[in-house]
Amino acid sequence: MSAQIPTLDLAPALVVLPGPRAGYADGATGRSGDEGGGRPLRTPDARDLFEHGPVLVAHASMTAKRLNLQAPARGRGVFDVLELYAFTRPATFCAPSAVGLATALGLPEPKGAPAQAQTLRDAAGALLHELAMTPRPSREEALAVAETLARAGWAWGPAVVGALRSAPVGNQFRSSGLDVWARAVEWEDQAPPGEPGSRPVDPERASERLRELLQRSGLDEAREAQDTFAREAAYAFAPREREGEPQMMLAEAGTGVGKTLGYLAPASVWAEMNGPSVWISTYTRALQRQIERESHSIYPDPLVRARKAVVRKGRENYLCLLNFQEQVNTAQLGNGDLIGLGLAARWARASRDGDMTGGDFPAWLPTLFAIPPSVQAGPANLVDRRGECIHAGCQHYRVCFIEKAVRASKRADIVIANHALVLSQAAFDGARAARGLKGDNETTSLKRIVFDEGHHLFDAADSAFSAALSGAEAAELRRWLRGPEGRGRRGRGLEARLLDIIGEREGARGALNAALHAAAALPGEGWSGRIAPPDGQVNPIGPIETYLVSVIEQLRARVTDRPGAAEQGLQCAARPAIELVRERAGEAAKALAAIEAPLLALARHLEDVLDEEADTLPTSERARIEGALRGLDRRARMTLPAWRSILKAIDEDAEDDPEFVDWFEATFLYGRVVDAACRRHWVDPTEPLRAAVLSPAHGVLVTSATLTDPALEDPFALAEMRTGAARLPQSPKVLRLVSPFDYEKNARAFVVTDVGKDDPRQVSAAMRELFLAAGGGGLGLFTAIRRLKAVHERIAAPLADQGLALYAQHVDPLEAGALVDIFRAEEDACLLGTDAIRDGIDVPGRSLRLLVFDRVPWPRPDVLHKARRARFGGKGYDDSTARARISQAFGRLIRRADDRGVFVMLDAAAPTRLFSSLPEGVTIERVSLVEAIEATAAFLSEDRS
């Protein structure tokens, strides 16, 4: 290469680990005893370096927090290497830390802050060299974006431009590079695929396919349990005999059985013979990604895989190119985050499918610097969260990521979705089908479904088939109808989306105007500060805000203040309601009815247009009207009637319906009420689950590592109830395959008998010493955020003194998935989290070798749970719920045959019966804290040796 690639010799690198413990590297030759060229740095000196720069860091916001500083704005003095990574390797994975960068770039794992600081310099140099040698997608396009960002003041701009210009570059690329929509590939529509066939999957053929998949994955042969799973799972792919009676199977497969390939084998065979499509539904984004990776063995060719295995999420997960264009236009006028948008543009050009939440978009990118939420280049602003899509009326319709995903899923053999999408869409499609209309076309052909993480199916159904009238939800409806009413806000109201279609049709225009006028009764700008101001001087505007004020009054009258109320919120039964609530419920219901009626009239007018002008209506207008009708249906025929039904029951002081639970709830933020809601949930949501999902299907497989409860006479009885299988005429086929791991040899489990679980100092000391005994790799699980924060405050510095980094959910400025990524990458790090961590973590190897519960994870005894406890078995239902949570958490500990791990419960009162669901070979020992520490150190030291 003729020109020298620019480096940053004048910018020292700074890494600050929890504690804080800092290290820096400035390019000078390392002295004797230095770690990899880096040197320790006192905290005051680290603050000075960070504040005055120039300095290289990995995650500027996290670095600032550890130094007890405010997150910095972007400037030319702070070079975040993660931004350079996002530019150079868009849409590729990297855990957001110095160790994560080292792993992604194939560099040795650095231990300690000084070595990590040197790694940052090495990583920056490697990325600049890579950018100079092999820029993606082309040197010209990368340079166009880089020069745009350099003009906007991006710290990396000069170095990146220099690297790209170190080789000859053409001048044919004349745009800013941010107009990614101009270079996106268009989707092509095709004829409908038709109904799937009914040819059965022979168990032997499923077994053969499994062997093929294992060979392509580089594995020699199937484990006996995995082969059994594949053969037995073929049952769910047999033709059903009667309407409303799917071939349903419940299969528990312990960790290590290999259930993913076990069901992908018969699923792929069935799809080839009958498809499309088999829908595989998960609860967590992490498992969606894992299943997509497993599909590589079915379709090794990336082009074939892109057609055959499609990841599907709700529309609110994908980049909206129209929103992106609007943000870019605003930022180029000086009113936005142009640098963040440039990095997002790099991602959009490389993204597999435009998925911004759990896909290949780096969730940490918008969090690196202090950027106002309203202009952040992240999912909050760039996806369609509000149903404002104008469908075929959008200039980017032909290249839309959402439309591509919807169309691809209709023809794919395997659709990898999630419970929330499958159930909410099924509820919507069912409501439309009841009126003789077609569904939303987003989850068609739900004939064969695999629900992985099936133990969450009940909770997913509970969410999908519920209703909530809150300040936030009502304000969102107003925004959907009237558009943005505050200065500088983006968005499109219903009038902007429909006016040119409605044209001179007087009836439709009248209905639209009436709906917009009535929507003024909904909460408007600043509603939260009016219904629950810090000074207590409420000033509600309109009947909905007035009603919510009365709800808060009832909550304060009925609920006694208690520790943790600000964290968990306040709840009370909706009925009997206080007189003020009853009065205002009726007024609120009338206001909602005044919105609902014209919206229904508008929907009828649009349906008439589709019917009467079928022979002349342009395709684009037809698509826009159909999109608008789906939005109107969701709100005018589902949401508003549900809200009015709740209000009517309160207004009339009706008898409780045994099938539903209605309650009031207040949400807190920073210690004060910020919203109120009245909620309605099914006591047993498996009834709508059966009607909307199970009965219309032909075959359903529900699988998990934790489906059964061995404490029950029939271990599958609770699973049958919670999955809806008990509501079907025919009993499901059941299968239980235990884990092949040697838990007796590789796991230890302790209940500590002398730690006061209600004393934060004792819990903190116990976790600190256990984490130290394990040498890191510890995961602490909490049932309350405030206890998590209290422990983190006490143990972060002592662990740092011993070289162990501590990360924490709700403390560190990263979402849970990014924290898990760092925890996985750093073998000796520790992590504190709540149930979101417990359910979504997959960390094989030594990075997770100790799991500590602060107390028994009993279900929270809220209004809804108490109703279900009364319905489903009283104390036994509580036990089953806690037993399942303990089992799920333990399953995170041993992920491979050679993993070793220790499980500790810091709750002396934990009943022995709650541990009966742990794997065979695991024996609970009740010991003192000292004994647990010594046993943990001894057991895990064998692993190190």
Short mmCIF file of C-alpha atoms in Angstrom, two decimals, residues 110-342:
data_model
loop_
_atom_site.label_atom_id
_atom_site.label_comp_id
_atom_site.label_asym_id
_atom_site.label_seq_id
_atom_site.Cartn_x
_atom_site.Cartn_y
_atom_site.Cartn_z
CA PRO A 110 -6.39 -9.17 28.08
CA LYS A 111 -6.49 -9.58 31.85
CA GLY A 112 -6.85 -6.48 33.97
CA ALA A 113 -7.32 -2.81 33.12
CA PRO A 114 -3.72 -2.08 31.96
CA ALA A 115 -3.68 -4.98 29.52
CA GLN A 116 -7.16 -4.07 28.28
CA ALA A 117 -6.01 -0.50 27.65
CA GLN A 118 -3.20 -1.78 25.46
CA THR A 119 -5.72 -3.99 23.67
CA LEU A 120 -7.80 -0.91 22.82
CA ARG A 121 -4.84 0.58 20.99
CA ASP A 122 -4.20 -2.71 19.22
CA ALA A 123 -7.89 -3.01 18.29
CA ALA A 124 -7.99 0.55 16.89
CA GLY A 125 -4.92 -0.12 14.78
CA ALA A 126 -6.30 -3.42 13.50
CA LEU A 127 -9.62 -1.85 12.57
CA LEU A 128 -8.01 1.05 10.71
CA HIS A 129 -5.79 -1.41 8.83
CA GLU A 130 -8.80 -3.58 7.95
CA LEU A 131 -10.69 -0.52 6.78
CA ALA A 132 -7.84 0.50 4.53
CA MET A 133 -7.49 -2.98 3.04
CA THR A 134 -11.08 -4.26 2.69
CA PRO A 135 -13.74 -1.57 3.21
CA ARG A 136 -17.36 -2.72 2.95
CA PRO A 137 -19.54 -2.58 0.88
CA SER A 138 -17.17 -0.50 -1.28
CA ARG A 139 -14.38 1.99 -0.69
CA GLU A 140 -16.38 4.76 -2.38
CA GLU A 141 -19.49 4.29 -0.27
CA ALA A 142 -17.57 3.92 2.99
CA LEU A 143 -15.62 7.09 2.17
CA ALA A 144 -18.79 9.05 1.42
CA VAL A 145 -20.19 8.20 4.87
CA ALA A 146 -16.83 8.84 6.58
CA GLU A 147 -16.47 12.29 5.04
CA THR A 148 -20.02 13.15 6.04
CA LEU A 149 -19.27 12.12 9.63
CA ALA A 150 -15.92 13.93 9.63
CA ARG A 151 -17.65 17.17 8.64
CA ALA A 152 -20.11 16.57 11.51
CA GLY A 153 -17.23 16.44 14.00
CA TRP A 154 -16.79 12.69 14.46
CA ALA A 155 -13.62 12.07 16.45
CA TRP A 156 -12.68 9.12 14.24
CA GLY A 157 -13.44 11.02 11.03
CA PRO A 158 -9.91 12.12 10.02
CA ALA A 159 -8.34 8.74 10.79
CA VAL A 160 -11.08 6.81 8.98
CA VAL A 161 -10.99 9.09 5.94
CA GLY A 162 -7.20 8.77 5.89
CA ALA A 163 -7.39 4.98 6.02
CA LEU A 164 -9.89 4.84 3.18
CA ARG A 165 -7.85 7.26 1.06
CA SER A 166 -4.66 5.25 1.56
CA ALA A 167 -5.60 3.39 -1.63
CA PRO A 168 -6.94 4.76 -4.94
CA VAL A 169 -10.60 5.67 -4.73
CA GLY A 170 -13.04 6.74 -7.41
CA ASN A 171 -15.28 9.78 -7.33
CA GLN A 172 -18.45 8.31 -8.77
CA PHE A 173 -20.19 8.17 -5.36
CA ARG A 174 -21.65 11.65 -5.00
CA SER A 175 -24.18 11.40 -2.13
CA SER A 176 -23.63 11.71 1.62
CA GLY A 177 -23.76 7.93 1.89
CA LEU A 178 -26.68 8.16 4.32
CA ASP A 179 -29.35 7.57 1.65
CA VAL A 180 -29.28 3.81 2.19
CA TRP A 181 -32.81 3.44 0.82
CA ALA A 182 -31.51 4.38 -2.64
CA ARG A 183 -29.27 1.29 -2.72
CA ALA A 184 -31.47 -1.25 -0.96
CA VAL A 185 -32.59 -4.33 -2.88
CA GLU A 186 -36.29 -4.41 -3.78
CA TRP A 187 -38.50 -7.30 -2.78
CA GLU A 188 -40.42 -9.14 -5.48
CA ASP A 189 -43.94 -10.37 -4.94
CA GLN A 190 -44.93 -13.87 -5.97
CA ALA A 191 -48.07 -15.90 -6.37
CA PRO A 192 -49.63 -17.24 -3.14
CA PRO A 193 -47.99 -20.51 -2.08
CA GLY A 194 -51.31 -22.22 -1.29
CA GLU A 195 -52.30 -24.41 1.62
CA PRO A 196 -49.63 -26.73 3.07
CA GLY A 197 -49.97 -30.45 2.49
CA SER A 198 -50.63 -33.22 4.99
CA ARG A 199 -48.02 -35.88 4.27
CA PRO A 200 -46.70 -37.31 7.55
CA VAL A 201 -43.07 -37.40 8.63
CA ASP A 202 -41.79 -40.92 9.09
CA PRO A 203 -39.80 -41.21 12.37
CA GLU A 204 -37.01 -43.02 10.54
CA ARG A 205 -36.77 -40.19 8.02
CA ALA A 206 -36.59 -37.68 10.90
CA SER A 207 -33.73 -39.70 12.38
CA GLU A 208 -31.90 -39.75 9.04
CA ARG A 209 -32.30 -35.98 8.69
CA LEU A 210 -30.91 -35.50 12.20
CA ARG A 211 -27.79 -37.49 11.27
CA GLU A 212 -27.38 -35.33 8.15
CA LEU A 213 -27.64 -32.13 10.18
CA LEU A 214 -25.14 -33.33 12.75
CA GLN A 215 -22.64 -34.27 10.05
CA ARG A 216 -22.94 -30.83 8.47
CA SER A 217 -22.33 -29.34 11.90
CA GLY A 218 -19.12 -31.35 12.27
CA LEU A 219 -20.53 -33.80 14.83
CA ASP A 220 -20.06 -37.54 14.51
CA GLU A 221 -23.38 -38.95 15.62
CA ALA A 222 -26.63 -38.24 17.41
CA ARG A 223 -26.94 -38.79 21.12
CA GLU A 224 -29.47 -41.48 21.90
CA ALA A 225 -31.81 -39.02 23.63
CA GLN A 226 -31.54 -36.57 20.73
CA ASP A 227 -32.40 -39.29 18.22
CA THR A 228 -35.38 -40.30 20.37
CA PHE A 229 -36.53 -36.69 20.48
CA ALA A 230 -36.40 -36.35 16.66
CA ARG A 231 -38.29 -39.60 16.12
CA GLU A 232 -40.97 -38.85 18.70
CA ALA A 233 -41.37 -35.23 17.57
CA ALA A 234 -42.52 -36.54 14.18
CA TYR A 235 -45.89 -37.05 15.91
CA ALA A 236 -46.55 -33.29 15.81
CA PHE A 237 -46.12 -33.39 12.01
CA ALA A 238 -48.71 -36.08 11.35
CA PRO A 239 -52.04 -35.06 9.72
CA ARG A 240 -54.79 -34.26 12.21
CA GLU A 241 -57.91 -36.42 12.22
CA ARG A 242 -60.58 -33.91 13.25
CA GLU A 243 -61.10 -30.16 13.14
CA GLY A 244 -60.04 -28.44 16.32
CA GLU A 245 -57.87 -31.36 17.45
CA PRO A 246 -54.24 -30.76 16.58
CA GLN A 247 -51.51 -33.35 16.97
CA MET A 248 -50.18 -31.86 20.20
CA MET A 249 -47.05 -32.96 22.00
CA LEU A 250 -45.35 -31.80 25.19
CA ALA A 251 -41.65 -32.68 25.30
CA GLU A 252 -39.27 -31.93 28.13
CA ALA A 253 -35.65 -32.30 27.04
CA GLY A 254 -33.00 -31.64 29.66
CA THR A 255 -30.01 -29.45 28.96
CA GLY A 256 -27.64 -31.20 26.58
CA VAL A 257 -30.22 -33.39 24.85
CA GLY A 258 -29.99 -31.24 21.71
CA LYS A 259 -33.67 -30.49 21.27
CA THR A 260 -33.15 -27.69 18.72
CA LEU A 261 -31.75 -29.97 16.03
CA GLY A 262 -34.09 -32.63 17.40
CA TYR A 263 -37.16 -30.71 16.24
CA LEU A 264 -35.52 -29.00 13.26
CA ALA A 265 -34.98 -32.44 11.72
CA PRO A 266 -38.67 -33.46 11.41
CA ALA A 267 -39.71 -29.82 10.85
CA SER A 268 -37.43 -29.45 7.82
CA VAL A 269 -38.60 -32.78 6.40
CA TRP A 270 -42.26 -31.79 6.78
CA ALA A 271 -41.67 -28.38 5.20
CA GLU A 272 -39.97 -29.92 2.17
CA MET A 273 -42.89 -32.28 1.60
CA ASN A 274 -45.80 -30.01 2.54
CA GLY A 275 -44.76 -26.43 3.22
CA PRO A 276 -44.79 -23.64 3.75
CA SER A 277 -44.19 -23.24 6.68
CA VAL A 278 -43.22 -24.58 10.09
CA TRP A 279 -43.28 -21.76 12.63
CA ILE A 280 -40.77 -22.06 15.46
CA SER A 281 -41.62 -19.69 18.28
CA THR A 282 -39.32 -18.68 21.15
CA TYR A 283 -39.69 -16.47 24.20
CA THR A 284 -36.27 -14.77 24.11
CA ARG A 285 -34.35 -13.04 21.34
CA ALA A 286 -31.24 -15.00 22.30
CA LEU A 287 -32.89 -18.28 21.39
CA GLN A 288 -34.16 -16.84 18.11
CA ARG A 289 -30.54 -16.06 17.19
CA GLN A 290 -29.42 -19.52 18.32
CA ILE A 291 -32.03 -21.32 16.21
CA GLU A 292 -31.11 -19.21 13.19
CA ARG A 293 -27.49 -20.33 13.68
CA GLU A 294 -28.61 -23.96 13.95
CA SER A 295 -30.46 -23.59 10.64
CA HIS A 296 -27.08 -23.26 8.93
CA SER A 297 -26.78 -27.04 9.08
CA ILE A 298 -30.08 -27.41 7.19
CA TYR A 299 -29.25 -24.80 4.56
CA PRO A 300 -25.44 -24.38 4.33
CA ASP A 301 -25.71 -22.05 1.32
CA PRO A 302 -26.35 -18.50 2.64
CA LEU A 303 -28.51 -17.58 -0.35
CA VAL A 304 -30.67 -20.66 0.08
CA ARG A 305 -30.87 -20.11 3.84
CA ALA A 306 -32.04 -16.52 3.33
CA ARG A 307 -35.07 -17.93 1.49
CA LYS A 308 -35.69 -21.05 3.54
CA ALA A 309 -35.10 -19.91 7.14
CA VAL A 310 -36.56 -16.50 7.99
CA VAL A 311 -36.47 -14.73 11.34
CA ARG A 312 -39.76 -12.92 12.04
CA LYS A 313 -40.65 -10.40 14.67
CA GLY A 314 -43.33 -7.78 15.10
CA ARG A 315 -43.23 -4.71 12.88
CA GLU A 316 -41.96 -2.62 15.78
CA ASN A 317 -38.58 -4.40 15.63
CA TYR A 318 -37.50 -3.40 12.11
CA LEU A 319 -35.83 -0.27 10.78
CA CYS A 320 -38.39 1.98 9.10
CA LEU A 321 -36.63 3.61 6.15
CA LEU A 322 -39.09 6.51 6.10
CA ASN A 323 -38.37 7.27 9.76
CA PHE A 324 -34.67 6.96 8.99
CA GLN A 325 -34.92 9.38 6.06
CA GLU A 326 -36.80 11.91 8.20
CA GLN A 327 -34.17 11.67 10.94
CA VAL A 328 -31.36 12.08 8.39
CA ASN A 329 -33.01 15.15 6.83
CA THR A 330 -33.49 16.72 10.26
CA ALA A 331 -29.92 15.93 11.36
CA GLN A 332 -28.42 17.40 8.20
CA LEU A 333 -30.12 20.65 9.16
CA GLY A 334 -28.29 20.55 12.48
CA ASN A 335 -31.11 19.15 14.64
CA GLY A 336 -30.12 15.55 15.25
CA ASP A 337 -27.47 12.92 15.79
CA LEU A 338 -25.86 12.85 12.35
CA ILE A 339 -22.92 10.73 13.52
CA GLY A 340 -25.18 8.09 15.05
CA LEU A 341 -27.27 8.05 11.89
CA GLY A 342 -24.16 7.59 9.78
#
